[in-house]
PDB file of C-alpha atoms in Angstrom:
ATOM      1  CA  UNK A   1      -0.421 -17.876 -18.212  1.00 91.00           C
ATOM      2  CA  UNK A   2      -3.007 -19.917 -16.649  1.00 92.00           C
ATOM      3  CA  UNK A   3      -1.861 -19.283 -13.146  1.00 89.00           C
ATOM      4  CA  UNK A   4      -1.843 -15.446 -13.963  1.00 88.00           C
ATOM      5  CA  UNK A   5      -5.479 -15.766 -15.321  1.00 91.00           C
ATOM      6  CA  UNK A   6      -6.600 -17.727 -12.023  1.00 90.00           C
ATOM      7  CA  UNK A   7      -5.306 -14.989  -9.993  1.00 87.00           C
ATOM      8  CA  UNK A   8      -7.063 -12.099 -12.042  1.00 88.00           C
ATOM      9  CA  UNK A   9     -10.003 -14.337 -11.413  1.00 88.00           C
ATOM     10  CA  UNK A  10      -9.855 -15.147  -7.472  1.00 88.00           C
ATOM     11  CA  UNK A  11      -8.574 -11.472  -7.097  1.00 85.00           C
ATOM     12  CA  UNK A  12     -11.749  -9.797  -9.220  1.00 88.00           C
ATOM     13  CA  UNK A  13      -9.699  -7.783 -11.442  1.00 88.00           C
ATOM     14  CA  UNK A  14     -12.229  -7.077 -14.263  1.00 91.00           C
ATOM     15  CA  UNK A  15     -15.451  -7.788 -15.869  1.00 92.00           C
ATOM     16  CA  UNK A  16     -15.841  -9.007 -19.518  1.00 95.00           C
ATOM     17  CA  UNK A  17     -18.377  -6.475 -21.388  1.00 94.00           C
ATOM     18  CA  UNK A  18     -19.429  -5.101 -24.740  1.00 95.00           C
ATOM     19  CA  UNK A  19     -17.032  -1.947 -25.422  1.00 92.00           C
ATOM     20  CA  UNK A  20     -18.422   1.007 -25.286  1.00 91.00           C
ATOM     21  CA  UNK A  21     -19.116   3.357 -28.030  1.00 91.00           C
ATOM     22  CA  UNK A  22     -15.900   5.939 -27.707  1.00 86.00           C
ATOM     23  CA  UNK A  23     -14.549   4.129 -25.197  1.00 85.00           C
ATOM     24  CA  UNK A  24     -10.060   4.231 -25.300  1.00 83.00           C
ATOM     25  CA  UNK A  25      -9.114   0.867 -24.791  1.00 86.00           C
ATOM     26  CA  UNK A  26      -5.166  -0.331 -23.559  1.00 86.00           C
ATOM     27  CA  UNK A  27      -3.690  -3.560 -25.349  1.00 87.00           C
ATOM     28  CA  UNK A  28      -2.250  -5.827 -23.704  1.00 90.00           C
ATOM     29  CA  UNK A  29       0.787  -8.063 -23.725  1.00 87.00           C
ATOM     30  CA  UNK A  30       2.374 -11.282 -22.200  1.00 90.00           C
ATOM     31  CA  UNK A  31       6.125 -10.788 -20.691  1.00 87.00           C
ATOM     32  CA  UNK A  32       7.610 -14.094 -20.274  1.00 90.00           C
ATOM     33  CA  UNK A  33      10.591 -14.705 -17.750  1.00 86.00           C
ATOM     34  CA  UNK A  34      12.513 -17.135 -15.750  1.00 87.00           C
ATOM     35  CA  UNK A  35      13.154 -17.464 -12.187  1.00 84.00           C
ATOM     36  CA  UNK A  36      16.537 -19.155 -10.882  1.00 84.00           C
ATOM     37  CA  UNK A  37      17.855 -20.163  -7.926  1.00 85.00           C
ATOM     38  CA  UNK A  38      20.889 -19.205  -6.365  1.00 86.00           C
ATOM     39  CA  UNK A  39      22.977 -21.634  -8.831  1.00 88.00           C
ATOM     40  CA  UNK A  40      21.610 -20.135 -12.165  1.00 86.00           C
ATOM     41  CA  UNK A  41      19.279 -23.192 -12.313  1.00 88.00           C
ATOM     42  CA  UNK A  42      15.790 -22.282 -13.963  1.00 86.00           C
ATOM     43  CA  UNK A  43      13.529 -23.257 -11.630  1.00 85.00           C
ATOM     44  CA  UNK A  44       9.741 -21.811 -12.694  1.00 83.00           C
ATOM     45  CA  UNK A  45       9.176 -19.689 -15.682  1.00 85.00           C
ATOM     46  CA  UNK A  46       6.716 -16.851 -15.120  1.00 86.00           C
ATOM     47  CA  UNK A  47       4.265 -15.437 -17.267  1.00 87.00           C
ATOM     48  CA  UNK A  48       2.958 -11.860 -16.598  1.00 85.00           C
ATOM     49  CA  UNK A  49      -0.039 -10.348 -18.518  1.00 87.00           C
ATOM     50  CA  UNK A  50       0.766  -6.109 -18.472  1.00 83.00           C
ATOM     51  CA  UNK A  51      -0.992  -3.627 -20.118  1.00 81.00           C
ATOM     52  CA  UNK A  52       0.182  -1.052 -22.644  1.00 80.00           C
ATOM     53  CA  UNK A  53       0.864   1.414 -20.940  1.00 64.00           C
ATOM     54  CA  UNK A  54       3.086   2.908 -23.373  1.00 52.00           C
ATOM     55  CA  UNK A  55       0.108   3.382 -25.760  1.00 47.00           C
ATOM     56  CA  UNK A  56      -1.920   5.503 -23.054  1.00 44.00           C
ATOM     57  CA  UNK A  57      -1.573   9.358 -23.851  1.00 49.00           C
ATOM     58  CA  UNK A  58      -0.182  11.764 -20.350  1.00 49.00           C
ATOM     59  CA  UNK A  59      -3.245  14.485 -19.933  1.00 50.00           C
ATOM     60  CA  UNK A  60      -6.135  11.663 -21.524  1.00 45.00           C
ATOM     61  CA  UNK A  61      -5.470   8.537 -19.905  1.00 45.00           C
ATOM     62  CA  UNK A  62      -3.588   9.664 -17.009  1.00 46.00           C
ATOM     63  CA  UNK A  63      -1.880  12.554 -15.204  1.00 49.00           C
ATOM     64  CA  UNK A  64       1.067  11.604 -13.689  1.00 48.00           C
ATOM     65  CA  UNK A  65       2.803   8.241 -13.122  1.00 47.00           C
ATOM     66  CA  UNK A  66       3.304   6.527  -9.501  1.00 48.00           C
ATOM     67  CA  UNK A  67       5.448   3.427  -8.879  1.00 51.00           C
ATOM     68  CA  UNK A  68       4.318   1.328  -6.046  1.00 53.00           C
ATOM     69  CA  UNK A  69       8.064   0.159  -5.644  1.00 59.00           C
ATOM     70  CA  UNK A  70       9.789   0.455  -2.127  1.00 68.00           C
ATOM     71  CA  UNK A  71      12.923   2.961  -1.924  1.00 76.00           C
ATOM     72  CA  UNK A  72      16.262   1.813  -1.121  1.00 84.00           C
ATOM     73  CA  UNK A  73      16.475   4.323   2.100  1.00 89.00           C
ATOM     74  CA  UNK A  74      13.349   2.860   3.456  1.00 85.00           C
ATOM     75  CA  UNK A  75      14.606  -0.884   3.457  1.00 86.00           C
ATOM     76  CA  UNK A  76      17.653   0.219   5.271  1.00 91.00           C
ATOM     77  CA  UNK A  77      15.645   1.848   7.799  1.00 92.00           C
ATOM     78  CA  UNK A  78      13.926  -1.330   8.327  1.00 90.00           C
ATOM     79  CA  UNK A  79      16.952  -3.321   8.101  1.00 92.00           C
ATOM     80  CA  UNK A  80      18.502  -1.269  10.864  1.00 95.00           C
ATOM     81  CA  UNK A  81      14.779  -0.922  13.091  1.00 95.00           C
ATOM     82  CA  UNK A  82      14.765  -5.017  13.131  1.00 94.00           C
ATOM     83  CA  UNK A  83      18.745  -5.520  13.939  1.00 94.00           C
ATOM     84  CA  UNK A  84      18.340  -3.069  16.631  1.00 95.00           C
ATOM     85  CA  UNK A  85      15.343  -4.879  18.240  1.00 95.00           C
ATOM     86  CA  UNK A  86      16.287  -8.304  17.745  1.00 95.00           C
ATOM     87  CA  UNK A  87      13.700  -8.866  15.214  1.00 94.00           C
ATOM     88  CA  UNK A  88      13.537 -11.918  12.334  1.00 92.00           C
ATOM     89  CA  UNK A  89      12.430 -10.620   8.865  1.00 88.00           C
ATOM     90  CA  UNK A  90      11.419 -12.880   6.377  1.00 83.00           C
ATOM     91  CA  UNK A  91      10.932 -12.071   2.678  1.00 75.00           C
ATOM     92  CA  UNK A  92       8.297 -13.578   0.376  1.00 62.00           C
ATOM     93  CA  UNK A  93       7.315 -13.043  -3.098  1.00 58.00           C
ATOM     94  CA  UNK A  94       3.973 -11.822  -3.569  1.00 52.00           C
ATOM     95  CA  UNK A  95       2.850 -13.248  -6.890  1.00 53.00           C
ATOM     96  CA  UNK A  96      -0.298 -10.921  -7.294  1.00 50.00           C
ATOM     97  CA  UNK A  97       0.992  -7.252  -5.987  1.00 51.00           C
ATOM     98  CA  UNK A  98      -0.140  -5.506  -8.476  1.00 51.00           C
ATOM     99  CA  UNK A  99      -3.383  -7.108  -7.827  1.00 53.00           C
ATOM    100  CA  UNK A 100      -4.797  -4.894  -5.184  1.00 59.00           C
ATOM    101  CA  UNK A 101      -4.193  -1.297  -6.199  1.00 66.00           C
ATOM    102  CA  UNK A 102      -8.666  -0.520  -6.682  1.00 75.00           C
ATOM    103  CA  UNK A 103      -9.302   1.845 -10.197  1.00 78.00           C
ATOM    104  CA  UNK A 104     -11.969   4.622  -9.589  1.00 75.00           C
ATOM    105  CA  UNK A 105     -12.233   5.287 -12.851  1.00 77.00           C
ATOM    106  CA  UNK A 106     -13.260   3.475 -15.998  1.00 83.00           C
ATOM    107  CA  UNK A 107     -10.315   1.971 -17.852  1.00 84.00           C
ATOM    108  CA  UNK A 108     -11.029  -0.999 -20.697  1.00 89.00           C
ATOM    109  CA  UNK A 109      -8.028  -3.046 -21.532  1.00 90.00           C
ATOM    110  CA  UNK A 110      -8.141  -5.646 -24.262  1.00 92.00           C
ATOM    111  CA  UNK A 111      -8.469  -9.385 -23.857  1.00 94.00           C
ATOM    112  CA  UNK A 112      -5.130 -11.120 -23.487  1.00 92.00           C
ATOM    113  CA  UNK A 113      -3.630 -12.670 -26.656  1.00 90.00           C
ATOM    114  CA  UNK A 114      -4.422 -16.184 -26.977  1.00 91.00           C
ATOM    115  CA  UNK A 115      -7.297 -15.837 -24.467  1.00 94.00           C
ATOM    116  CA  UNK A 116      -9.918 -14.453 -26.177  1.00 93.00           C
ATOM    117  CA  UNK A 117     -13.775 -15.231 -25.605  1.00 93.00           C
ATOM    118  CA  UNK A 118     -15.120 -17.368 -28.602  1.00 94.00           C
ATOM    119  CA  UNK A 119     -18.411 -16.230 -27.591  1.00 95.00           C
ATOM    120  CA  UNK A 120     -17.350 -12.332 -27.319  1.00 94.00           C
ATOM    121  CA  UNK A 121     -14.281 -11.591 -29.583  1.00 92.00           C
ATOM    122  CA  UNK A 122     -15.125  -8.409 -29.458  1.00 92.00           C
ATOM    123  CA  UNK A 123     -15.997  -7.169 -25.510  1.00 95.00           C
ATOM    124  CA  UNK A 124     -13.240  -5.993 -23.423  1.00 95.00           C
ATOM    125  CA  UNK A 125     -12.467  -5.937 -20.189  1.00 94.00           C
ATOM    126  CA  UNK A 126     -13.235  -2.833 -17.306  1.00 93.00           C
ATOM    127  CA  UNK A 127     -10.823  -2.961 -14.797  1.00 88.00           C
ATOM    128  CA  UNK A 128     -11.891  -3.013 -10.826  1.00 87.00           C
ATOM    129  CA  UNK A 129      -7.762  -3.291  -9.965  1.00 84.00           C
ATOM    130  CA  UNK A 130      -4.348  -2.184 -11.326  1.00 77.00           C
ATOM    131  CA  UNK A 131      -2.377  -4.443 -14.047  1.00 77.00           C
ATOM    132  CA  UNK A 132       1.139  -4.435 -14.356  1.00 71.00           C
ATOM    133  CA  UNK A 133       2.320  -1.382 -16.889  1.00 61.00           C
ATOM    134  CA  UNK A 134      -1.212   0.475 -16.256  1.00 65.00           C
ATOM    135  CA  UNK A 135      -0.782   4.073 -16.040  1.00 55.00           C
ATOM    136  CA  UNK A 136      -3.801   5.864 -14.227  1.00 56.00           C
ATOM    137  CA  UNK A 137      -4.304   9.398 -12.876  1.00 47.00           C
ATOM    138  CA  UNK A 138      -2.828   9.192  -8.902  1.00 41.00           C
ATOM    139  CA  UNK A 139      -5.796   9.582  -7.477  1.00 42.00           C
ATOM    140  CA  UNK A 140      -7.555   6.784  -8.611  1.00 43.00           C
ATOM    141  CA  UNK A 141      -5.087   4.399  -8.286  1.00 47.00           C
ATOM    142  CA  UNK A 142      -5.140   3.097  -4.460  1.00 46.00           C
TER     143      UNK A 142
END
């Protein structure tokens, strides 16, 4: 949770501030899994801080969902482009994807569980970037 945190942090994902009068704010939650090698093994376990985004209502908080996930057609394609030109591909896990998509628009999530401010219980966070489960209107989200 810590590491997750750090990267919200380095990556300047949101600001701490008083919440606004009428302002809709998203909960959040922690989704805890394991990663395992190829033997089954558990080798790091992972947590993720997401938002809500089940609690966000289609036509108020957002207009239409988009999933920044890559289709099954286009990795073949690129499978095939690199075997036909000789090419090495490596893969690599990106622990902060969801880290870079910039928010044009004001969205206040809550602080995490277990992390809140002593000094400001009650101040929420604006979002500069896209968490995990977010759900924002599609053009807004980069």
């Amino acid at each position: 949770m810590h590491e997750e945190l750090k990267n919200f942090t380095k990556n300047e994902v949101w600001t701490l501030e008083a919440k606004p009068k009428g302002a809709r704010v998203t909960g959040t939650k922690w989704v805890f899994r394991n990663k395992q090698d190829d033997e089954g093994n558990i080798v790091r376990n992972k947590a993720i801080l997401v938002a809500k985004g089940y609690s966000q209502v289609e036509g108020i908080d957002f207009g239409e969902t988009f999933a920044p996930v890559a289709r099954l057609e286009a990795i073949r394609c690129l499978l095939a482009y690199a075997t036909h030109h000789d090419m090495k591909l490596y893969q690599m896990d990106v622990k902060s994807a969801f880290l870079n998509g910039y928010i044009n628009e004001l969205v206040y999530v809550e602080q995490p569980p277990g992390f809140e401010d002593p000094n400001n219980p009650n101040h929420v966070y604006r979002l500069s970037k896209a968490l995990y489960g977010l759900k924002c209107r599609t053009e807004t989200c980069d």
